[in-house]
mmCIF file of C-alpha atoms in Angstrom:
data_model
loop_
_atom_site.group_PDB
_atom_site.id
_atom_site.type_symbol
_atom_site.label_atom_id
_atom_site.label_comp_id
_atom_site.label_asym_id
_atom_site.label_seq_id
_atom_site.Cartn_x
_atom_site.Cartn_y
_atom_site.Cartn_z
ATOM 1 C CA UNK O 15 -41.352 33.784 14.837
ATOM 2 C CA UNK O 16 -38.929 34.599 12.063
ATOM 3 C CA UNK O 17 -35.268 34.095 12.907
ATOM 4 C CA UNK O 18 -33.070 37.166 12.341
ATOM 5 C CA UNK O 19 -30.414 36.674 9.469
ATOM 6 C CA UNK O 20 -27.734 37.406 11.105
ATOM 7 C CA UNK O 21 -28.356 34.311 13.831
ATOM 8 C CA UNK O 22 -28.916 31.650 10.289
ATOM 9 C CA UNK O 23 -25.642 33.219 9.328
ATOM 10 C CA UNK O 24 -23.465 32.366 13.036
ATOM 11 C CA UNK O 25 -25.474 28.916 12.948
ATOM 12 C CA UNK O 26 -24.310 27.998 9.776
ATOM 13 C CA UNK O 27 -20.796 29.014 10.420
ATOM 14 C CA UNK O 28 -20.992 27.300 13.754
ATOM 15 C CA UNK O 29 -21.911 23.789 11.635
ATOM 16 C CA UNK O 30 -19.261 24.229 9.789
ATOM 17 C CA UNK O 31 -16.463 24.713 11.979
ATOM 18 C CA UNK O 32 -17.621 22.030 13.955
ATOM 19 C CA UNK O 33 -17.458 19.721 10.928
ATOM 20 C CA UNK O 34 -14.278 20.362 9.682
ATOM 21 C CA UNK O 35 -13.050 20.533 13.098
ATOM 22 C CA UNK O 36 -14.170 16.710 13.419
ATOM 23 C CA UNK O 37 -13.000 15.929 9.534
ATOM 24 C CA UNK O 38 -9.365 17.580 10.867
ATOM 25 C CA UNK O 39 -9.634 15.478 14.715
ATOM 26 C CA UNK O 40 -10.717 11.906 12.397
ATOM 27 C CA UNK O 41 -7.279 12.530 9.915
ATOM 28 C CA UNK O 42 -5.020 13.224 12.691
ATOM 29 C CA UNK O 43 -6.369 10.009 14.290
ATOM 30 C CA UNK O 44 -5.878 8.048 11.397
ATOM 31 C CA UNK O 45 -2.353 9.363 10.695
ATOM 32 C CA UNK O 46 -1.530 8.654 15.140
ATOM 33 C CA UNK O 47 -3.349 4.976 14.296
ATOM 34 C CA UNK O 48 -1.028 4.379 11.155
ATOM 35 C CA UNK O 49 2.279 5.416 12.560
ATOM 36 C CA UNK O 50 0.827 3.436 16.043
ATOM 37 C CA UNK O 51 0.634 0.123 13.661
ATOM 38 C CA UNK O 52 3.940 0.604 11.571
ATOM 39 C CA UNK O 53 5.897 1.142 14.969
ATOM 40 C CA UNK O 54 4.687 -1.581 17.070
ATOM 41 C CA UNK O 55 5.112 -4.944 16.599
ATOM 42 C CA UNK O 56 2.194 -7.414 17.382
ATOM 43 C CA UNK O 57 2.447 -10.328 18.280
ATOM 44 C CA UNK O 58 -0.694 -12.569 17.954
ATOM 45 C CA UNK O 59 1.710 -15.501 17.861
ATOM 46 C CA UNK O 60 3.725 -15.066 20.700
ATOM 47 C CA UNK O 61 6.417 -14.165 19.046
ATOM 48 C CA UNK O 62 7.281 -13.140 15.185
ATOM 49 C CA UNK O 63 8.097 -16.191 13.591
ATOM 50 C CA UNK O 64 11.234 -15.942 11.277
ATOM 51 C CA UNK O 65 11.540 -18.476 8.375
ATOM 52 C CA UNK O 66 14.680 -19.053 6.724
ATOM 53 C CA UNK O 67 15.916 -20.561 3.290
ATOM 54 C CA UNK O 68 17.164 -23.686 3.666
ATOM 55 C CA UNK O 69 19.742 -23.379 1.347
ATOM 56 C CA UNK O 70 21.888 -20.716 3.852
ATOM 57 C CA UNK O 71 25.038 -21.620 5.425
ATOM 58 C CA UNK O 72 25.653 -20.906 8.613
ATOM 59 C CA UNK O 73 27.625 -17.622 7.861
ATOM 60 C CA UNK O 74 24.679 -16.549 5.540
ATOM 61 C CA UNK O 75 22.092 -17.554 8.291
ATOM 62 C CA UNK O 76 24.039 -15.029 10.957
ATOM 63 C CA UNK O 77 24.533 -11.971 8.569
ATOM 64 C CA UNK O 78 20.773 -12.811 7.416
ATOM 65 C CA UNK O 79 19.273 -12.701 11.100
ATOM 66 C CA UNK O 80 21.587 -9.465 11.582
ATOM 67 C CA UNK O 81 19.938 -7.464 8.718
ATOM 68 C CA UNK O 82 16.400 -8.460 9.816
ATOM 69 C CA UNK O 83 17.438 -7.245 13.245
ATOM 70 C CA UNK O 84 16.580 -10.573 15.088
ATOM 71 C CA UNK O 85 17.921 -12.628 17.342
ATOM 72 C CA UNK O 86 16.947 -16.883 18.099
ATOM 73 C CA UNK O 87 15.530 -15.352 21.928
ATOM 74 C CA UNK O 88 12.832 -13.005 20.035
ATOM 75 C CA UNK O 89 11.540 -14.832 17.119
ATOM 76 C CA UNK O 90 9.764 -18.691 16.340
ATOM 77 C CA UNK O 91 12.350 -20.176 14.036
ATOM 78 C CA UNK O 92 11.445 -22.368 10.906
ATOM 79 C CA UNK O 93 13.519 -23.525 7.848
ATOM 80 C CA UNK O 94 12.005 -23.389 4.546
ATOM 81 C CA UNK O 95 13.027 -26.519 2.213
ATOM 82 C CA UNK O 96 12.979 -27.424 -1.109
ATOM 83 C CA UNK O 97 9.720 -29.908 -0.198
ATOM 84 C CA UNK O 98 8.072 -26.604 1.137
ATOM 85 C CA UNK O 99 8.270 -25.119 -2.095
ATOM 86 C CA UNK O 100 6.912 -27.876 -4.249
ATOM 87 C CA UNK O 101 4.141 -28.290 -1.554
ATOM 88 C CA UNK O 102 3.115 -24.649 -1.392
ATOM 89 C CA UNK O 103 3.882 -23.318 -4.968
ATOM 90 C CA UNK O 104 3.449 -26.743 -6.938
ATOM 91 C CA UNK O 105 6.912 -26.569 -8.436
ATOM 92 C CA UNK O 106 10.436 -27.184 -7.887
ATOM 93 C CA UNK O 107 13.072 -30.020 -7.577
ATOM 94 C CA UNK O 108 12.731 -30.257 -3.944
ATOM 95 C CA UNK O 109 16.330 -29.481 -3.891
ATOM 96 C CA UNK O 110 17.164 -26.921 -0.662
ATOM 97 C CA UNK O 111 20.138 -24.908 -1.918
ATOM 98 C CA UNK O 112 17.843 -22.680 -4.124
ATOM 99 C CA UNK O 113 15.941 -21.675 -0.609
ATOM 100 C CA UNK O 114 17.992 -18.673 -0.200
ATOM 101 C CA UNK O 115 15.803 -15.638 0.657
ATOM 102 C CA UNK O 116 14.131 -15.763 4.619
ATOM 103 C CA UNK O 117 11.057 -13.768 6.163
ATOM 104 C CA UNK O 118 9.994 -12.898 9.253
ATOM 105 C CA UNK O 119 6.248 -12.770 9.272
ATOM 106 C CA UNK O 120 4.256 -10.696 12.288
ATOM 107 C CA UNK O 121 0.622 -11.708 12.986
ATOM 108 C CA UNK O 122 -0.917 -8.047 13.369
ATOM 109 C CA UNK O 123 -4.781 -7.575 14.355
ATOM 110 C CA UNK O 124 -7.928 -7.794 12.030
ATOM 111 C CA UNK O 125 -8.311 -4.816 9.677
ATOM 112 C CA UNK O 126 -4.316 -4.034 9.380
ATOM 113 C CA UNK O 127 -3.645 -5.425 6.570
ATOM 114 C CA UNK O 128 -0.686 -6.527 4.521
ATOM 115 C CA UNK O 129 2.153 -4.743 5.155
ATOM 116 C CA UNK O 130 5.708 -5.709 3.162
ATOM 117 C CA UNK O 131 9.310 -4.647 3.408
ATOM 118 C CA UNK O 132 12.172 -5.887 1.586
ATOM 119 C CA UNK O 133 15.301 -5.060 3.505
ATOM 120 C CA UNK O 134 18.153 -5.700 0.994
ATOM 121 C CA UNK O 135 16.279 -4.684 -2.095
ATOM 122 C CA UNK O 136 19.493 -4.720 -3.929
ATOM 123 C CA UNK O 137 19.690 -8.281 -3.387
ATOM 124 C CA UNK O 138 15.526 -9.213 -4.341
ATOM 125 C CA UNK O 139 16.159 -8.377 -8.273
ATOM 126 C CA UNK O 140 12.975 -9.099 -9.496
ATOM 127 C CA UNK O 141 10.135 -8.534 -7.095
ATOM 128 C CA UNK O 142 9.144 -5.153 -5.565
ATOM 129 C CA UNK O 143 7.283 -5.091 -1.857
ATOM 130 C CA UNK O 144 4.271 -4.076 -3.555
ATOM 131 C CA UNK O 145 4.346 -7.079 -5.793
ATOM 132 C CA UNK O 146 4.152 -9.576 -3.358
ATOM 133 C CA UNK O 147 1.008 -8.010 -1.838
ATOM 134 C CA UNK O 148 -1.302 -8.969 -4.347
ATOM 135 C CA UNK O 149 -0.662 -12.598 -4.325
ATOM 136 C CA UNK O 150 -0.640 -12.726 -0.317
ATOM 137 C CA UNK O 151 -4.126 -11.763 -0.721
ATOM 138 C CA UNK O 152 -4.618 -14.372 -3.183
ATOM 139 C CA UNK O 153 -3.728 -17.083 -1.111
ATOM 140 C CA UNK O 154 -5.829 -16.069 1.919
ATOM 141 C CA UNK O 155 -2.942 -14.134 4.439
ATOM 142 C CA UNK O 156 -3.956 -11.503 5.855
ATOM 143 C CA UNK O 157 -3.040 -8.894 8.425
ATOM 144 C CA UNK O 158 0.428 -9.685 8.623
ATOM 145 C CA UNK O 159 3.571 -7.572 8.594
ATOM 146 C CA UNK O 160 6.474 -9.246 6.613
ATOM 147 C CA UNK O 161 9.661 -8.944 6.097
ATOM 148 C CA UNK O 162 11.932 -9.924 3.359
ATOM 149 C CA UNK O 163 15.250 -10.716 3.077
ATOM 150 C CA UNK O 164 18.266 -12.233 0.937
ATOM 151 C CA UNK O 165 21.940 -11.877 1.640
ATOM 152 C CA UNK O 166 22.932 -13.570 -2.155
ATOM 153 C CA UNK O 167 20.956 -11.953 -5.345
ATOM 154 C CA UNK O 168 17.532 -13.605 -5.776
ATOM 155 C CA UNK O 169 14.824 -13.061 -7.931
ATOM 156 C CA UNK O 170 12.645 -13.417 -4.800
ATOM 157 C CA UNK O 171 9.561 -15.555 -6.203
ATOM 158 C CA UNK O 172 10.272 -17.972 -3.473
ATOM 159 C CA UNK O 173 9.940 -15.796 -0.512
ATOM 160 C CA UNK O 174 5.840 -16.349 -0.375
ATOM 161 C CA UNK O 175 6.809 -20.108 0.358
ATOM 162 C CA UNK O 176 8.064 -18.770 4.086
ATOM 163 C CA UNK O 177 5.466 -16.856 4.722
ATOM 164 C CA UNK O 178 3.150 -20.151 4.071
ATOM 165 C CA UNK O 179 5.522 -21.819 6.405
ATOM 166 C CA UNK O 180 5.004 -19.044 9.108
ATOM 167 C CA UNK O 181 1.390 -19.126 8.936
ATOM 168 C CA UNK O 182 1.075 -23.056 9.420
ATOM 169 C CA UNK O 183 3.766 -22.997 11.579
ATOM 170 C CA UNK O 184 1.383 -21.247 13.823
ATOM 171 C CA UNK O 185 -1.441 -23.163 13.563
ATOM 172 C CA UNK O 186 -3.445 -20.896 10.379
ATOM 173 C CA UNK O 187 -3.893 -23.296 6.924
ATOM 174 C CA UNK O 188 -2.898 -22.279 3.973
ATOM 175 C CA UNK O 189 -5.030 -23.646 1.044
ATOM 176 C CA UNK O 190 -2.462 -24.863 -1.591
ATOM 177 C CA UNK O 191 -5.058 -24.645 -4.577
ATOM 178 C CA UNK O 192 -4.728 -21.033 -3.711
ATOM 179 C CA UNK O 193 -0.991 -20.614 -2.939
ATOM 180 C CA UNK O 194 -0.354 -22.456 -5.971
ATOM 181 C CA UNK O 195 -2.498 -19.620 -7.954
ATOM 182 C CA UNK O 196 -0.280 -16.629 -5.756
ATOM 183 C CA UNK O 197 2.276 -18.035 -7.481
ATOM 184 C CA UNK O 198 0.954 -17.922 -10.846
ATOM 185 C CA UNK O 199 -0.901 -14.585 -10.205
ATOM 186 C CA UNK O 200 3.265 -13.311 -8.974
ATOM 187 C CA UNK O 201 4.724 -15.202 -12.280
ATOM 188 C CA UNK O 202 2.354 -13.570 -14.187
ATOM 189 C CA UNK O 203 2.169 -10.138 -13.365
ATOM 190 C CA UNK O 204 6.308 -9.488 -12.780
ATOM 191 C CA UNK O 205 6.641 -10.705 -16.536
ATOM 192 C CA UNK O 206 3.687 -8.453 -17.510
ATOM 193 C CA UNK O 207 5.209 -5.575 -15.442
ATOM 194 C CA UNK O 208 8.637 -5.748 -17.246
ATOM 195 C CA UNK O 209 7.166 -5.934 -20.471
ATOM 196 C CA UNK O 210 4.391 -3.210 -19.541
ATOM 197 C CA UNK O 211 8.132 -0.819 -18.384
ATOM 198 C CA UNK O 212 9.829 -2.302 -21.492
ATOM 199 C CA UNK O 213 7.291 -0.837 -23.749
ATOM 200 C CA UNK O 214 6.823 2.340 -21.742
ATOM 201 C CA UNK O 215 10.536 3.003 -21.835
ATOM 202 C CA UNK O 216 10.320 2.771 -25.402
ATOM 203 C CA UNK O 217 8.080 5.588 -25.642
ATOM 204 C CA UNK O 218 9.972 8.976 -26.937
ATOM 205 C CA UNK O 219 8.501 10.846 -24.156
ATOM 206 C CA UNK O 220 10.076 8.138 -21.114
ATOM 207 C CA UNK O 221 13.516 8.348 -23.603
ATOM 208 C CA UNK O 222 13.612 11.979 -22.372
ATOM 209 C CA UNK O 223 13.893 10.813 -18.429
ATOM 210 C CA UNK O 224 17.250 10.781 -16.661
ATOM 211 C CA UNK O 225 17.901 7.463 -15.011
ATOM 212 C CA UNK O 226 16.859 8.391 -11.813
ATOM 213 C CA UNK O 227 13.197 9.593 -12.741
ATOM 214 C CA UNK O 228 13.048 6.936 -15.222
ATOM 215 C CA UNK O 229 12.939 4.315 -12.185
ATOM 216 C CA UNK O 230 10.429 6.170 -10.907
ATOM 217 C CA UNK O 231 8.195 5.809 -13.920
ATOM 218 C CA UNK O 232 9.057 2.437 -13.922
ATOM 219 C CA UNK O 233 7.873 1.790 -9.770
ATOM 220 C CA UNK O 234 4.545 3.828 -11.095
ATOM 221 C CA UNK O 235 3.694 1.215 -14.032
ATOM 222 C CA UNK O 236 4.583 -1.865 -11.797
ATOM 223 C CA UNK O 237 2.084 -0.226 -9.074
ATOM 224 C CA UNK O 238 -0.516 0.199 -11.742
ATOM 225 C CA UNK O 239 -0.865 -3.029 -12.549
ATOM 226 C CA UNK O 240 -0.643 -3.961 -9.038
ATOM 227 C CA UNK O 241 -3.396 -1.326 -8.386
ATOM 228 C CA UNK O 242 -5.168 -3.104 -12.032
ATOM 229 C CA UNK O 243 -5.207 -6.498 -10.479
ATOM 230 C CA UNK O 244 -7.282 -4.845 -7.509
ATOM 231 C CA UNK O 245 -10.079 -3.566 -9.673
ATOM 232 C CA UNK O 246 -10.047 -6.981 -11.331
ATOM 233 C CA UNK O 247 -10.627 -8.757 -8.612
ATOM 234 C CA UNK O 248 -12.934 -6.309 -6.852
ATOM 235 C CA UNK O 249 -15.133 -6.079 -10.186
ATOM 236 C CA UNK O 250 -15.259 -10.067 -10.811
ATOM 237 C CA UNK O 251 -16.515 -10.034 -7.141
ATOM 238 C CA UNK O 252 -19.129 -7.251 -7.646
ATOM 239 C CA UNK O 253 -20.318 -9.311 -10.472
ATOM 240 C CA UNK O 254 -20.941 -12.452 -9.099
ATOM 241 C CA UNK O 255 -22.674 -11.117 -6.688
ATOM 242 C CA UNK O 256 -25.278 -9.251 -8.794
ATOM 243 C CA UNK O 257 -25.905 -11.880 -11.200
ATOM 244 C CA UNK O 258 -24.967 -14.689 -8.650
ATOM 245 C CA UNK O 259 -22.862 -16.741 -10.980
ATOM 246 C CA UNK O 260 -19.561 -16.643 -12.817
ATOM 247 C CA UNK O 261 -18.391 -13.839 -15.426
ATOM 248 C CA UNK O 262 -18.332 -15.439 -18.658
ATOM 249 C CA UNK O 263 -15.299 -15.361 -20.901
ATOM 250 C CA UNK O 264 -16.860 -11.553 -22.227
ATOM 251 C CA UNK O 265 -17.649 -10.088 -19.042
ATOM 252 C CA UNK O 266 -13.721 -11.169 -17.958
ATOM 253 C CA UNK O 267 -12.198 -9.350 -20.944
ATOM 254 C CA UNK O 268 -14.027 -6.512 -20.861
ATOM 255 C CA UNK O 269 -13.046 -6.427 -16.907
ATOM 256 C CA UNK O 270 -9.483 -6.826 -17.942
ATOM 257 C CA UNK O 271 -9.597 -4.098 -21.040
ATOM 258 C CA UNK O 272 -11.823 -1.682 -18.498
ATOM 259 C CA UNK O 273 -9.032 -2.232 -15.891
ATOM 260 C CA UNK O 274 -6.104 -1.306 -17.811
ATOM 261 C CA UNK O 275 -7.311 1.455 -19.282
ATOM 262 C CA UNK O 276 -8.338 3.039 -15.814
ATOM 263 C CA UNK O 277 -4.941 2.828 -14.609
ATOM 264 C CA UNK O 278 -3.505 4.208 -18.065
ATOM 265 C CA UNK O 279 -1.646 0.823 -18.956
ATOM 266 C CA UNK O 280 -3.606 0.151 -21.825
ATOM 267 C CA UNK O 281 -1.208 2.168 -24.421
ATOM 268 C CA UNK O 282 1.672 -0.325 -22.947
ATOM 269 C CA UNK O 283 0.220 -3.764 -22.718
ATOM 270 C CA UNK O 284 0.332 -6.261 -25.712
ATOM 271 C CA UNK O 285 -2.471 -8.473 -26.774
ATOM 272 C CA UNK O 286 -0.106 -11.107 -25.358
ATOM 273 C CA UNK O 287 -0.103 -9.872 -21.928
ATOM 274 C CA UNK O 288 -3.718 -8.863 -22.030
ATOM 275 C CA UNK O 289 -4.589 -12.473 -22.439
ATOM 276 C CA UNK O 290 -2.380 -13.895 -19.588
ATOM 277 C CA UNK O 291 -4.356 -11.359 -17.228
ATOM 278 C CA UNK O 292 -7.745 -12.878 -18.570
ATOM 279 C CA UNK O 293 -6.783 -16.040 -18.134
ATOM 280 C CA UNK O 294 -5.361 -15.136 -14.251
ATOM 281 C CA UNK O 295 -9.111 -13.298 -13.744
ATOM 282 C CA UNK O 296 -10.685 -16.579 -14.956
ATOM 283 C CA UNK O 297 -8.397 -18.522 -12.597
ATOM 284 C CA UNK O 298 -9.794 -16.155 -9.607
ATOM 285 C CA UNK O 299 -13.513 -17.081 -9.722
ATOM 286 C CA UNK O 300 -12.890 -20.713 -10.290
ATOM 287 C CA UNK O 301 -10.614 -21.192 -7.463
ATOM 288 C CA UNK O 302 -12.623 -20.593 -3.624
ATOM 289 C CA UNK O 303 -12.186 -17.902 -1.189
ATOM 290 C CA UNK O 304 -10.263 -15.791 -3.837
ATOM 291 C CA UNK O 305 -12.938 -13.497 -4.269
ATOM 292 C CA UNK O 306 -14.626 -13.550 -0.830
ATOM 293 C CA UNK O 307 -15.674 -10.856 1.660
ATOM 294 C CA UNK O 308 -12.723 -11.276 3.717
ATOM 295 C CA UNK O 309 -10.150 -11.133 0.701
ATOM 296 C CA UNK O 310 -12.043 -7.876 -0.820
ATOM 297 C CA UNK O 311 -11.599 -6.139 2.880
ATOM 298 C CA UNK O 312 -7.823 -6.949 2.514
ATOM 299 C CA UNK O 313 -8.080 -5.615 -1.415
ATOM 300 C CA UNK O 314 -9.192 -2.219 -0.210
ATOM 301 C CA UNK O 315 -6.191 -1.810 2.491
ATOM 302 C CA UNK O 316 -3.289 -2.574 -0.351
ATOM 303 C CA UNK O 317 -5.421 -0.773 -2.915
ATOM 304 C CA UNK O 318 -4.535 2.893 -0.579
ATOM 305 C CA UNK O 319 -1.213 1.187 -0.451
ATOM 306 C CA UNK O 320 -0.439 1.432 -4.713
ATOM 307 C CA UNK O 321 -2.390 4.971 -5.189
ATOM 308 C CA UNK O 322 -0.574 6.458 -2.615
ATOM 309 C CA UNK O 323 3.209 5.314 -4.280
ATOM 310 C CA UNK O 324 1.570 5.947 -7.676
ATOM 311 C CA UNK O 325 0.304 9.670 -6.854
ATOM 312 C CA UNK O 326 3.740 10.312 -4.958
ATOM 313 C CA UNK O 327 6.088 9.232 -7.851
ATOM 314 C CA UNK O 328 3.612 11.137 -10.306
ATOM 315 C CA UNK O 329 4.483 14.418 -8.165
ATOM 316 C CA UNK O 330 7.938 13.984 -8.403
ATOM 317 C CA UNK O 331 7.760 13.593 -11.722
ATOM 318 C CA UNK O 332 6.453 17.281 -12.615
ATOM 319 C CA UNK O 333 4.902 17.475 -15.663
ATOM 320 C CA UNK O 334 5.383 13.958 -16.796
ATOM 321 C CA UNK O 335 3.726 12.730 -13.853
ATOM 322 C CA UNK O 336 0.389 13.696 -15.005
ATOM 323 C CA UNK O 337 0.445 11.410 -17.663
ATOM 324 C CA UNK O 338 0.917 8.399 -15.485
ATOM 325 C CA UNK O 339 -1.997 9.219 -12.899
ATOM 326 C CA UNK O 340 -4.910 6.941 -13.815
ATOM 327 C CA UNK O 341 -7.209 5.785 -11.502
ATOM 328 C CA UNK O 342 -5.568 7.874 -8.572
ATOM 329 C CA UNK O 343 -6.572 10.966 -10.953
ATOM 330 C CA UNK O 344 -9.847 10.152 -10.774
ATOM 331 C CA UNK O 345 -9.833 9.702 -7.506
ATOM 332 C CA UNK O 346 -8.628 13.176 -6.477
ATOM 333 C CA UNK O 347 -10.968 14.655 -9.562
ATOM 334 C CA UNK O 348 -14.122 13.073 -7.757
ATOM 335 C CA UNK O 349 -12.920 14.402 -4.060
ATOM 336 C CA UNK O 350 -12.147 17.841 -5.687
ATOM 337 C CA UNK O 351 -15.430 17.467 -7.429
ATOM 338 C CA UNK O 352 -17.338 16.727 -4.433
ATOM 339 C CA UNK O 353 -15.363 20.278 -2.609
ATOM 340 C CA UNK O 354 -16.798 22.328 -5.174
ATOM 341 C CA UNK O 355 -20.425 21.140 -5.240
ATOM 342 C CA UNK O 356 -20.381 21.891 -1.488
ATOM 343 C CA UNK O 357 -18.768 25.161 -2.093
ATOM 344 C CA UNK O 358 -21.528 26.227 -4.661
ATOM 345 C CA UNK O 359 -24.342 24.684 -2.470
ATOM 346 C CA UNK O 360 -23.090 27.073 0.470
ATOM 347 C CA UNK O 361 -22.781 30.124 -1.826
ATOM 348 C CA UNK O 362 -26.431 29.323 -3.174
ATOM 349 C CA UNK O 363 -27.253 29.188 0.500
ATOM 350 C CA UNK O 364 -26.561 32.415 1.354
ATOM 351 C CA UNK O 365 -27.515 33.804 -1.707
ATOM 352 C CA UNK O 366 -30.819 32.804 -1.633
ATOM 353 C CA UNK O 367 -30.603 34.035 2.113
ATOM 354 C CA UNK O 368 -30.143 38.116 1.309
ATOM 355 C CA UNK O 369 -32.347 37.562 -1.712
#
């Protein structure tokens, strides 16, 4: 029996209500299940476990615990020492009055992912939230909410040393092979990301910015190379697991080079600072669990983190914004992409239908 047209036609209109219904119902989940896990505080350990620098006095220690909004009833209190730092980070005097900046770290559960605030960011000079995500990764935390905070200026390099401290405190190892390269991998990529804004910022068009926007553009390159280091990683992983062994010294540079340019930094990067990233990729495969399943899953959660701050800034940037949208770009080009070839597939649909 042939069906009448007009009954295809309320069918296929049914479908797709009911799918973007269910697209529409999945987004408003995931929006209810973000703000759920930004709002509330879990506590896997008990408690949060707040570490502070060793190097406070007890004036500093008080007006610290007051901006992180804690109290010694509702957190785990541990002291991180000058010893902590040359354990964890393989450098140092040992010497406790440079142990300045504290954290409180919250265990949160599998699949959350890393989540960072700095709460007197006029006080961390050096190192953005996003910047410390990276190298978290590196040395194996993850799904954890932390917290930063310095009530004396700090570069803020040190601060990964109390999250180590948190974690162990609480019974998780920390491999120091691979805190030791967090540290490198933060080292690394904060001087790369000052010279990466210092030659941006030299640019005619970036001369043009007021101050305001101009920070802005400068947030945008840092979270490009945060979002580069990501593809590294994730592509160094993809090949060793195709080929099952290491990339040679080739396949890293061309990972590197392929990287860069995908996230539009390549105009702003000097030989120099391309070489220091090869050399931090090489450092990745030789060093264990860097690149492992678990450590890719927590890639993927900070990776929405750095496109998301990079395609905001871009839109407040108007017109100059498009110029600093790399691999976010692409990513909205391939959804809009896939929109359209649906579109057309429907209006050959019913085309062919009256035909």
């Amino acid at each position: 029996m042939k069906i009448p047209k007009y009954l295809l036609i309320a069918s296929t209109f049914l479908a797709l209500a009911t799918t973007t219904a269910g697209l529409a119902q999945s987004a408003a989940a995931q929006d209810t299940n973000q703000s759920t896990s930004s709002d509330v505080i879990n506590e896997r350990w008990g408690k949060p476990t707040f570490v502070a620098g060793a190097g406070l006095n007890q004036q500093q220690l008080t007006e610290t615990m007051s901006v992180l909004g804690i109290n010694q009833n509702n957190v785990k209190t541990e002291t991180a020492t000058g010893a902590d730092l040359v354990k964890y980070l393989g450098y140092g005097s040992g010497d406790d009055s440079v142990m300045l900046s504290s954290v409180v770290v919250n265990r949160e559960d599998q699949g959350q992912g890393i989540n960072v605030k700095i709460l007197t960011p006029e006080n961390i000079t050096q190192i953005t939230a996003d910047q410390y995500k990276n190298p978290l990764v590196t040395a194996g935390i993850s799904d954890a909410t932390v917290k930063v905070a310095s009530v004396v200026k700090v570069t803020g390099e040190s601060a990964l040393t109390g999250v180590y401290k948190a974690f162990e405190a609480n019974g998780e190892q920390v491999d120091p092979k691979r805190a030791q390269l967090a540290q490198t991998e933060l080292d690394t990529t904060s001087d790369v990301a000052q010279s990466i804004v210092n030659n941006a910022n030299g640019d005619k068009q970036n001369q043009d910015l007021s101050a305001a926007d101009k920070e802005k553009a400068d947030e945008a390159y840092k979270n490009q190379l945060n979002q580069t280091l990501v593809d590294i990683k994730k592509e160094l992983a993809d090949l060793k697991e195709q080929q099952g062994q290491l990339a040679t010294k080739a396949d890293v540079e061309k990972i590197v080079n392929d990287a860069l340019a995908k996230n539009n930094l390549d105009h702003y990067i000097s030989q120099d600072d391309i070489n220091k990233l090869v050399s931090l990729a090489q450092q990745y495969q030789n060093t264990n669990g860097v690149l492992d399943k678990e450590s890719i899953q927590q890639l993927d959660k900070i990776s929405g983190d750095f496109k998301d701050s990079v395609n905001q800034l871009s839109d407040q940037l108007g017109k100059f914004g498009d110029s600093l949208k790399g691999s976010v770009e692409k990513t909205v080009n391939d959804n809009q992409g896939f929109l359209s070839n649906l579109w057309q597939t429907i209006k050959d649909f019913f085309t062919n239908l009256f035909n």
